[in-house]
PDB file of C-alpha atoms in Angstrom:
ATOM      1  CA  UNK A 329      -0.165  17.001 -13.842  1.00 52.00           C
ATOM      2  CA  UNK A 330       0.063  17.015 -10.004  1.00 69.00           C
ATOM      3  CA  UNK A 331       1.547  13.458  -8.538  1.00 92.00           C
ATOM      4  CA  UNK A 332       0.121  10.712  -9.959  1.00 95.00           C
ATOM      5  CA  UNK A 333      -3.063  10.096 -12.625  1.00 96.00           C
ATOM      6  CA  UNK A 334      -4.798   6.799 -13.882  1.00 97.00           C
ATOM      7  CA  UNK A 335      -7.136   6.423 -16.433  1.00 97.00           C
ATOM      8  CA  UNK A 336      -9.448   5.458 -16.256  1.00 97.00           C
ATOM      9  CA  UNK A 337     -11.001   6.186 -12.910  1.00 96.00           C
ATOM     10  CA  UNK A 338     -13.756   3.098 -13.537  1.00 97.00           C
ATOM     11  CA  UNK A 339     -14.217   0.339 -16.324  1.00 97.00           C
ATOM     12  CA  UNK A 340     -16.277  -2.447 -17.354  1.00 97.00           C
ATOM     13  CA  UNK A 341     -14.782  -4.842 -19.072  1.00 95.00           C
ATOM     14  CA  UNK A 342     -16.504  -8.076 -20.822  1.00 97.00           C
ATOM     15  CA  UNK A 343     -14.053 -11.323 -20.358  1.00 97.00           C
ATOM     16  CA  UNK A 344     -11.754 -11.929 -22.955  1.00 97.00           C
ATOM     17  CA  UNK A 345     -10.793  -7.916 -23.501  1.00 97.00           C
ATOM     18  CA  UNK A 346      -8.132  -6.616 -23.546  1.00 97.00           C
ATOM     19  CA  UNK A 347      -7.112  -3.579 -21.296  1.00 97.00           C
ATOM     20  CA  UNK A 348      -4.263  -1.560 -20.594  1.00 98.00           C
ATOM     21  CA  UNK A 349      -4.523   1.048 -17.445  1.00 98.00           C
ATOM     22  CA  UNK A 350      -2.631   3.882 -17.677  1.00 98.00           C
ATOM     23  CA  UNK A 351      -0.324   5.786 -15.211  1.00 98.00           C
ATOM     24  CA  UNK A 352       1.909   8.749 -15.351  1.00 97.00           C
ATOM     25  CA  UNK A 353       3.746  10.597 -12.800  1.00 96.00           C
ATOM     26  CA  UNK A 354       4.825  13.676 -12.210  1.00 94.00           C
ATOM     27  CA  UNK A 355       7.986  13.456  -9.796  1.00 89.00           C
ATOM     28  CA  UNK A 356      10.220  12.138 -11.648  1.00 89.00           C
ATOM     29  CA  UNK A 357      11.052   8.975  -9.666  1.00 89.00           C
ATOM     30  CA  UNK A 358      12.495   6.232 -10.653  1.00 89.00           C
ATOM     31  CA  UNK A 359      10.590   3.196  -9.201  1.00 90.00           C
ATOM     32  CA  UNK A 360       6.701   2.673 -10.088  1.00 93.00           C
ATOM     33  CA  UNK A 361       4.306  -0.258  -8.882  1.00 94.00           C
ATOM     34  CA  UNK A 362       1.037  -2.008 -10.064  1.00 97.00           C
ATOM     35  CA  UNK A 363      -1.035  -3.094  -6.692  1.00 97.00           C
ATOM     36  CA  UNK A 364      -4.543  -5.057  -6.832  1.00 98.00           C
ATOM     37  CA  UNK A 365      -6.839  -4.264  -3.795  1.00 97.00           C
ATOM     38  CA  UNK A 366      -8.998  -6.884  -2.743  1.00 94.00           C
ATOM     39  CA  UNK A 367     -11.275  -7.577   0.086  1.00 85.00           C
ATOM     40  CA  UNK A 368     -10.033  -9.452   3.026  1.00 82.00           C
ATOM     41  CA  UNK A 369      -6.809  -9.751   0.887  1.00 85.00           C
ATOM     42  CA  UNK A 370      -5.122  -5.865   1.101  1.00 90.00           C
ATOM     43  CA  UNK A 371      -3.361  -4.848  -1.550  1.00 95.00           C
ATOM     44  CA  UNK A 372      -1.126  -7.123  -3.626  1.00 96.00           C
ATOM     45  CA  UNK A 373       1.708  -6.106  -5.813  1.00 95.00           C
ATOM     46  CA  UNK A 374       1.498  -7.071  -9.492  1.00 97.00           C
ATOM     47  CA  UNK A 375       4.652  -5.974 -11.224  1.00 97.00           C
ATOM     48  CA  UNK A 376       6.962  -3.120 -10.375  1.00 93.00           C
ATOM     49  CA  UNK A 377      10.121  -1.166 -12.321  1.00 93.00           C
ATOM     50  CA  UNK A 378      13.092  -0.042 -10.645  1.00 88.00           C
ATOM     51  CA  UNK A 379      13.442   2.333 -13.209  1.00 90.00           C
ATOM     52  CA  UNK A 380      12.900   2.847 -17.010  1.00 93.00           C
ATOM     53  CA  UNK A 381      13.525  -0.014 -19.389  1.00 95.00           C
ATOM     54  CA  UNK A 382      13.758  -2.836 -16.418  1.00 93.00           C
ATOM     55  CA  UNK A 383      10.256  -4.307 -15.348  1.00 96.00           C
ATOM     56  CA  UNK A 384       9.936  -7.577 -12.443  1.00 94.00           C
ATOM     57  CA  UNK A 385       7.211  -9.810 -11.602  1.00 94.00           C
ATOM     58  CA  UNK A 386       5.554  -9.240  -7.981  1.00 93.00           C
ATOM     59  CA  UNK A 387       3.129 -11.412  -5.698  1.00 92.00           C
ATOM     60  CA  UNK A 388       0.784 -12.108  -8.201  1.00 96.00           C
ATOM     61  CA  UNK A 389       1.636 -10.998 -12.127  1.00 97.00           C
ATOM     62  CA  UNK A 390      -0.408 -14.082 -14.042  1.00 97.00           C
ATOM     63  CA  UNK A 391      -2.672 -12.137 -16.601  1.00 97.00           C
ATOM     64  CA  UNK A 392      -1.207  -8.766 -16.425  1.00 98.00           C
ATOM     65  CA  UNK A 393       1.960  -7.331 -18.286  1.00 98.00           C
ATOM     66  CA  UNK A 394       3.671  -4.015 -18.140  1.00 98.00           C
ATOM     67  CA  UNK A 395       6.260  -1.755 -20.168  1.00 97.00           C
ATOM     68  CA  UNK A 396       8.453   1.367 -18.779  1.00 97.00           C
ATOM     69  CA  UNK A 397       9.358   2.893 -21.862  1.00 97.00           C
ATOM     70  CA  UNK A 398      10.373   6.215 -20.130  1.00 96.00           C
ATOM     71  CA  UNK A 399      10.741   7.468 -16.562  1.00 95.00           C
ATOM     72  CA  UNK A 400       7.071   9.103 -16.446  1.00 96.00           C
ATOM     73  CA  UNK A 401       4.745   6.118 -17.414  1.00 97.00           C
ATOM     74  CA  UNK A 402       3.844   3.102 -16.841  1.00 98.00           C
ATOM     75  CA  UNK A 403       0.987   0.985 -18.120  1.00 98.00           C
ATOM     76  CA  UNK A 404      -0.460  -2.751 -17.280  1.00 98.00           C
ATOM     77  CA  UNK A 405      -2.036  -4.462 -19.561  1.00 98.00           C
ATOM     78  CA  UNK A 406      -4.713  -7.168 -19.350  1.00 98.00           C
ATOM     79  CA  UNK A 407      -4.128  -9.152 -22.124  1.00 95.00           C
ATOM     80  CA  UNK A 408      -7.535 -11.522 -21.731  1.00 97.00           C
ATOM     81  CA  UNK A 409      -9.653 -10.052 -18.932  1.00 97.00           C
ATOM     82  CA  UNK A 410     -10.896 -12.765 -16.428  1.00 97.00           C
ATOM     83  CA  UNK A 411     -13.626 -12.011 -13.851  1.00 97.00           C
ATOM     84  CA  UNK A 412     -11.213 -12.849 -11.340  1.00 97.00           C
ATOM     85  CA  UNK A 413      -9.248  -9.951 -12.536  1.00 98.00           C
ATOM     86  CA  UNK A 414     -12.255  -7.818 -10.959  1.00 97.00           C
ATOM     87  CA  UNK A 415     -10.578  -5.190  -8.657  1.00 97.00           C
ATOM     88  CA  UNK A 416      -9.034  -1.817  -8.042  1.00 97.00           C
ATOM     89  CA  UNK A 417      -5.705  -1.384  -9.239  1.00 98.00           C
ATOM     90  CA  UNK A 418      -3.336   0.833  -7.450  1.00 97.00           C
ATOM     91  CA  UNK A 419      -0.114   2.560  -9.087  1.00 97.00           C
ATOM     92  CA  UNK A 420       2.608   3.851  -6.784  1.00 94.00           C
ATOM     93  CA  UNK A 421       6.071   5.229  -7.188  1.00 92.00           C
ATOM     94  CA  UNK A 422       9.105   5.487  -5.260  1.00 86.00           C
ATOM     95  CA  UNK A 423      12.621   5.977  -5.136  1.00 76.00           C
ATOM     96  CA  UNK A 424      14.282   2.957  -5.139  1.00 57.00           C
ATOM     97  CA  UNK A 425      16.847   2.199  -2.527  1.00 53.00           C
ATOM     98  CA  UNK A 426      17.789   4.149  -0.037  1.00 49.00           C
ATOM     99  CA  UNK A 427      16.799   5.473   2.958  1.00 50.00           C
ATOM    100  CA  UNK A 428      13.958   7.268   0.903  1.00 51.00           C
ATOM    101  CA  UNK A 429      11.134   4.764   1.139  1.00 61.00           C
ATOM    102  CA  UNK A 430       7.947   6.040   0.899  1.00 74.00           C
ATOM    103  CA  UNK A 431       5.464   5.183  -2.072  1.00 83.00           C
ATOM    104  CA  UNK A 432       3.696   7.147  -3.260  1.00 89.00           C
ATOM    105  CA  UNK A 433      -0.714   5.950  -4.752  1.00 93.00           C
ATOM    106  CA  UNK A 434      -2.604   6.859  -7.107  1.00 95.00           C
ATOM    107  CA  UNK A 435      -6.165   7.251  -6.704  1.00 95.00           C
ATOM    108  CA  UNK A 436      -6.803   3.654  -8.114  1.00 96.00           C
ATOM    109  CA  UNK A 437      -8.931   2.165 -11.080  1.00 97.00           C
ATOM    110  CA  UNK A 438     -12.017   0.210 -10.449  1.00 97.00           C
ATOM    111  CA  UNK A 439     -12.254  -2.422 -12.608  1.00 97.00           C
ATOM    112  CA  UNK A 440     -15.296  -5.195 -13.062  1.00 97.00           C
ATOM    113  CA  UNK A 441     -15.210  -7.942 -15.935  1.00 97.00           C
ATOM    114  CA  UNK A 442     -18.496  -9.404 -16.549  1.00 96.00           C
TER     115      UNK A 442
ATOM    116  CA  UNK B1213       9.356 -15.121   2.555  1.00 79.00           C
ATOM    117  CA  UNK B1214       7.426 -11.620   4.007  1.00 89.00           C
ATOM    118  CA  UNK B1215       3.625 -11.667   5.997  1.00 94.00           C
ATOM    119  CA  UNK B1216       2.314  -8.749   7.314  1.00 96.00           C
ATOM    120  CA  UNK B1217      -1.004 -10.068   9.890  1.00 97.00           C
ATOM    121  CA  UNK B1218      -3.879  -7.613  11.285  1.00 97.00           C
ATOM    122  CA  UNK B1219      -5.590  -9.912  12.706  1.00 94.00           C
ATOM    123  CA  UNK B1220      -8.417  -6.894  13.474  1.00 97.00           C
ATOM    124  CA  UNK B1221     -10.746  -7.448  10.490  1.00 95.00           C
ATOM    125  CA  UNK B1222     -13.022  -4.367  11.649  1.00 96.00           C
ATOM    126  CA  UNK B1223     -13.183  -2.127  14.883  1.00 97.00           C
ATOM    127  CA  UNK B1224     -15.679  -0.004  16.363  1.00 97.00           C
ATOM    128  CA  UNK B1225     -15.502   2.335  18.775  1.00 97.00           C
ATOM    129  CA  UNK B1226     -17.484   5.503  19.685  1.00 97.00           C
ATOM    130  CA  UNK B1227     -15.605   9.278  19.377  1.00 97.00           C
ATOM    131  CA  UNK B1228     -12.961  10.488  21.877  1.00 97.00           C
ATOM    132  CA  UNK B1229     -12.013   6.421  22.983  1.00 97.00           C
ATOM    133  CA  UNK B1230      -8.487   5.702  22.197  1.00 97.00           C
ATOM    134  CA  UNK B1231      -8.214   3.003  19.889  1.00 98.00           C
ATOM    135  CA  UNK B1232      -5.090   0.183  18.957  1.00 98.00           C
ATOM    136  CA  UNK B1233      -4.764  -1.120  15.938  1.00 98.00           C
ATOM    137  CA  UNK B1234      -2.439  -3.960  15.920  1.00 98.00           C
ATOM    138  CA  UNK B1235      -0.170  -5.685  13.622  1.00 98.00           C
ATOM    139  CA  UNK B1236       2.278  -8.371  13.135  1.00 98.00           C
ATOM    140  CA  UNK B1237       5.020  -9.290  10.549  1.00 97.00           C
ATOM    141  CA  UNK B1238       7.449 -11.327   9.650  1.00 96.00           C
ATOM    142  CA  UNK B1239      10.697 -11.249   7.789  1.00 93.00           C
ATOM    143  CA  UNK B1240      13.765 -13.366   7.216  1.00 90.00           C
ATOM    144  CA  UNK B1241      15.927  -9.821   6.750  1.00 88.00           C
ATOM    145  CA  UNK B1242      17.943  -8.157   9.293  1.00 88.00           C
ATOM    146  CA  UNK B1243      16.650  -4.285   7.615  1.00 87.00           C
ATOM    147  CA  UNK B1244      13.749  -3.730   6.455  1.00 90.00           C
ATOM    148  CA  UNK B1245      10.785  -1.097   6.717  1.00 89.00           C
ATOM    149  CA  UNK B1246       7.037  -1.170   8.229  1.00 92.00           C
ATOM    150  CA  UNK B1247       4.614   1.163   6.954  1.00 93.00           C
ATOM    151  CA  UNK B1248       1.164   2.291   8.394  1.00 95.00           C
ATOM    152  CA  UNK B1249      -1.337   3.472   5.221  1.00 95.00           C
ATOM    153  CA  UNK B1250      -4.969   4.913   5.523  1.00 96.00           C
ATOM    154  CA  UNK B1251      -7.514   4.588   3.442  1.00 96.00           C
ATOM    155  CA  UNK B1252     -10.603   7.244   3.993  1.00 95.00           C
ATOM    156  CA  UNK B1253     -14.206   6.195   2.081  1.00 93.00           C
ATOM    157  CA  UNK B1254     -12.906   8.607  -0.622  1.00 92.00           C
ATOM    158  CA  UNK B1255     -10.486   5.419  -1.616  1.00 92.00           C
ATOM    159  CA  UNK B1256      -6.966   7.190  -1.789  1.00 92.00           C
ATOM    160  CA  UNK B1257      -3.928   5.970  -0.045  1.00 93.00           C
ATOM    161  CA  UNK B1258      -2.760   8.185   2.642  1.00 92.00           C
ATOM    162  CA  UNK B1259       0.781   7.543   4.033  1.00 90.00           C
ATOM    163  CA  UNK B1260       1.177   7.833   8.144  1.00 92.00           C
ATOM    164  CA  UNK B1261       4.323   7.012   8.792  1.00 90.00           C
ATOM    165  CA  UNK B1262       8.089   4.734   8.006  1.00 87.00           C
ATOM    166  CA  UNK B1263      10.165   3.325  10.913  1.00 88.00           C
ATOM    167  CA  UNK B1264      12.762   1.134   9.300  1.00 86.00           C
ATOM    168  CA  UNK B1265      14.443  -1.642  11.461  1.00 89.00           C
ATOM    169  CA  UNK B1266      17.213  -0.226  13.493  1.00 87.00           C
ATOM    170  CA  UNK B1267      14.777   2.329  14.996  1.00 84.00           C
ATOM    171  CA  UNK B1268      12.819   0.459  17.688  1.00 82.00           C
ATOM    172  CA  UNK B1269      12.074   4.206  19.460  1.00 82.00           C
ATOM    173  CA  UNK B1270       7.676   5.097  19.562  1.00 84.00           C
ATOM    174  CA  UNK B1271       6.503   7.620  17.978  1.00 85.00           C
ATOM    175  CA  UNK B1272       4.237  10.421  18.420  1.00 86.00           C
ATOM    176  CA  UNK B1273       2.610  12.521  15.834  1.00 88.00           C
ATOM    177  CA  UNK B1274      -0.321  14.241  17.773  1.00 93.00           C
ATOM    178  CA  UNK B1275      -2.896  11.692  18.758  1.00 95.00           C
ATOM    179  CA  UNK B1276      -1.674   9.076  16.741  1.00 95.00           C
ATOM    180  CA  UNK B1277       1.200   6.987  18.022  1.00 94.00           C
ATOM    181  CA  UNK B1278       3.377   4.041  17.164  1.00 94.00           C
ATOM    182  CA  UNK B1279       4.553   1.072  19.137  1.00 94.00           C
ATOM    183  CA  UNK B1280       7.512  -0.941  17.273  1.00 94.00           C
ATOM    184  CA  UNK B1281       8.637  -3.998  19.265  1.00 94.00           C
ATOM    185  CA  UNK B1282      11.074  -6.473  17.173  1.00 92.00           C
ATOM    186  CA  UNK B1283      10.647  -9.015  20.233  1.00 93.00           C
ATOM    187  CA  UNK B1284       7.503  -9.468  19.370  1.00 95.00           C
ATOM    188  CA  UNK B1285       7.682  -8.467  15.968  1.00 95.00           C
ATOM    189  CA  UNK B1286       5.060  -6.186  15.917  1.00 96.00           C
ATOM    190  CA  UNK B1287       3.919  -2.361  14.872  1.00 96.00           C
ATOM    191  CA  UNK B1288       1.025  -1.617  16.183  1.00 97.00           C
ATOM    192  CA  UNK B1289      -0.751   2.272  15.939  1.00 97.00           C
ATOM    193  CA  UNK B1290      -2.652   3.970  18.557  1.00 97.00           C
ATOM    194  CA  UNK B1291      -5.632   6.393  18.030  1.00 97.00           C
ATOM    195  CA  UNK B1292      -5.712   9.050  21.030  1.00 97.00           C
ATOM    196  CA  UNK B1293      -9.162  10.665  21.571  1.00 97.00           C
ATOM    197  CA  UNK B1294      -9.767   9.443  18.301  1.00 97.00           C
ATOM    198  CA  UNK B1295     -12.608  11.548  16.036  1.00 97.00           C
ATOM    199  CA  UNK B1296     -15.201  10.234  12.905  1.00 96.00           C
ATOM    200  CA  UNK B1297     -12.687  11.745  10.395  1.00 96.00           C
ATOM    201  CA  UNK B1298     -10.487   8.361  12.012  1.00 97.00           C
ATOM    202  CA  UNK B1299     -13.162   6.309  10.344  1.00 97.00           C
ATOM    203  CA  UNK B1300     -11.122   3.857   7.430  1.00 97.00           C
ATOM    204  CA  UNK B1301      -9.308   1.383   6.867  1.00 97.00           C
ATOM    205  CA  UNK B1302      -5.437   1.265   7.990  1.00 98.00           C
ATOM    206  CA  UNK B1303      -3.280  -1.563   6.051  1.00 97.00           C
ATOM    207  CA  UNK B1304       0.242  -1.900   7.779  1.00 97.00           C
ATOM    208  CA  UNK B1305       2.870  -2.501   5.292  1.00 95.00           C
ATOM    209  CA  UNK B1306       6.784  -4.284   5.228  1.00 93.00           C
ATOM    210  CA  UNK B1307       9.489  -3.787   2.362  1.00 89.00           C
ATOM    211  CA  UNK B1308      12.672  -5.379   2.258  1.00 81.00           C
ATOM    212  CA  UNK B1309      16.032  -3.284   1.509  1.00 63.00           C
ATOM    213  CA  UNK B1310      17.092  -4.813  -1.448  1.00 60.00           C
ATOM    214  CA  UNK B1311      16.213  -3.237  -4.784  1.00 56.00           C
ATOM    215  CA  UNK B1312      12.638  -2.527  -5.191  1.00 60.00           C
ATOM    216  CA  UNK B1313      10.928  -1.231  -2.445  1.00 73.00           C
ATOM    217  CA  UNK B1314       7.935  -3.499  -2.819  1.00 83.00           C
ATOM    218  CA  UNK B1315       5.115  -3.190  -0.134  1.00 90.00           C
ATOM    219  CA  UNK B1316       3.804  -6.405   1.602  1.00 93.00           C
ATOM    220  CA  UNK B1317       0.569  -5.626   3.280  1.00 95.00           C
ATOM    221  CA  UNK B1318      -1.546  -6.702   5.633  1.00 96.00           C
ATOM    222  CA  UNK B1319      -5.079  -7.155   5.240  1.00 95.00           C
ATOM    223  CA  UNK B1320      -6.318  -3.954   6.289  1.00 96.00           C
ATOM    224  CA  UNK B1321      -8.435  -3.065  10.277  1.00 97.00           C
ATOM    225  CA  UNK B1322     -11.811  -1.313   9.179  1.00 97.00           C
ATOM    226  CA  UNK B1323     -11.858   1.431  11.710  1.00 98.00           C
ATOM    227  CA  UNK B1324     -15.601   2.896  12.675  1.00 97.00           C
ATOM    228  CA  UNK B1325     -15.468   5.665  15.073  1.00 97.00           C
ATOM    229  CA  UNK B1326     -19.249   6.476  15.808  1.00 96.00           C
ATOM    230  CA  UNK B1327     -20.359   9.954  17.429  1.00 94.00           C
TER     231      UNK B1327
END
């Protein structure tokens, strides 16, 4: 593994189904993030985690949940998908606090909810 | 609340022209960070620059330069002698210096460089 991996690359999902997007990093960064990208809106933060065992809500958390059982993994779950959750989802990592403030992004997951 | 505005939705220029992408931000924090990311057609997000609020010195990296002006809350990005490979969507972003460095993104500017 090099950097950040996301799975699946893309998915078509029926409304009402449960879906988990996976994100794994090998950079040992403390902080991890989930963003969604929608045309004309840029990227918006869904949930974040400062460190393993903690999570927080971002700008658009409704309909999503996350967990951070360890440093490397940060899955995003849609409990009951709706068409408005059709988007491209990016996982990111970074070093929390201090002056090292760059975020590294995964390749993204394209999700379509029908 | 934080906000980033990229008023230019799309820009199209001919190769070798200079082009400036505008970014205006809003924040109540005195300490914050500004970023530019590039998203080429392949879809990944590529980090270009980070600037903290205490450093207003402009930066140049090859054909890229950034003009940070706190007086106008702007962090503009200029590409000199543009090339076709510069075609991408460019995002400006802002983060506070409190806890997790959550990024607030602008809407993005789609830049097309025509040969």
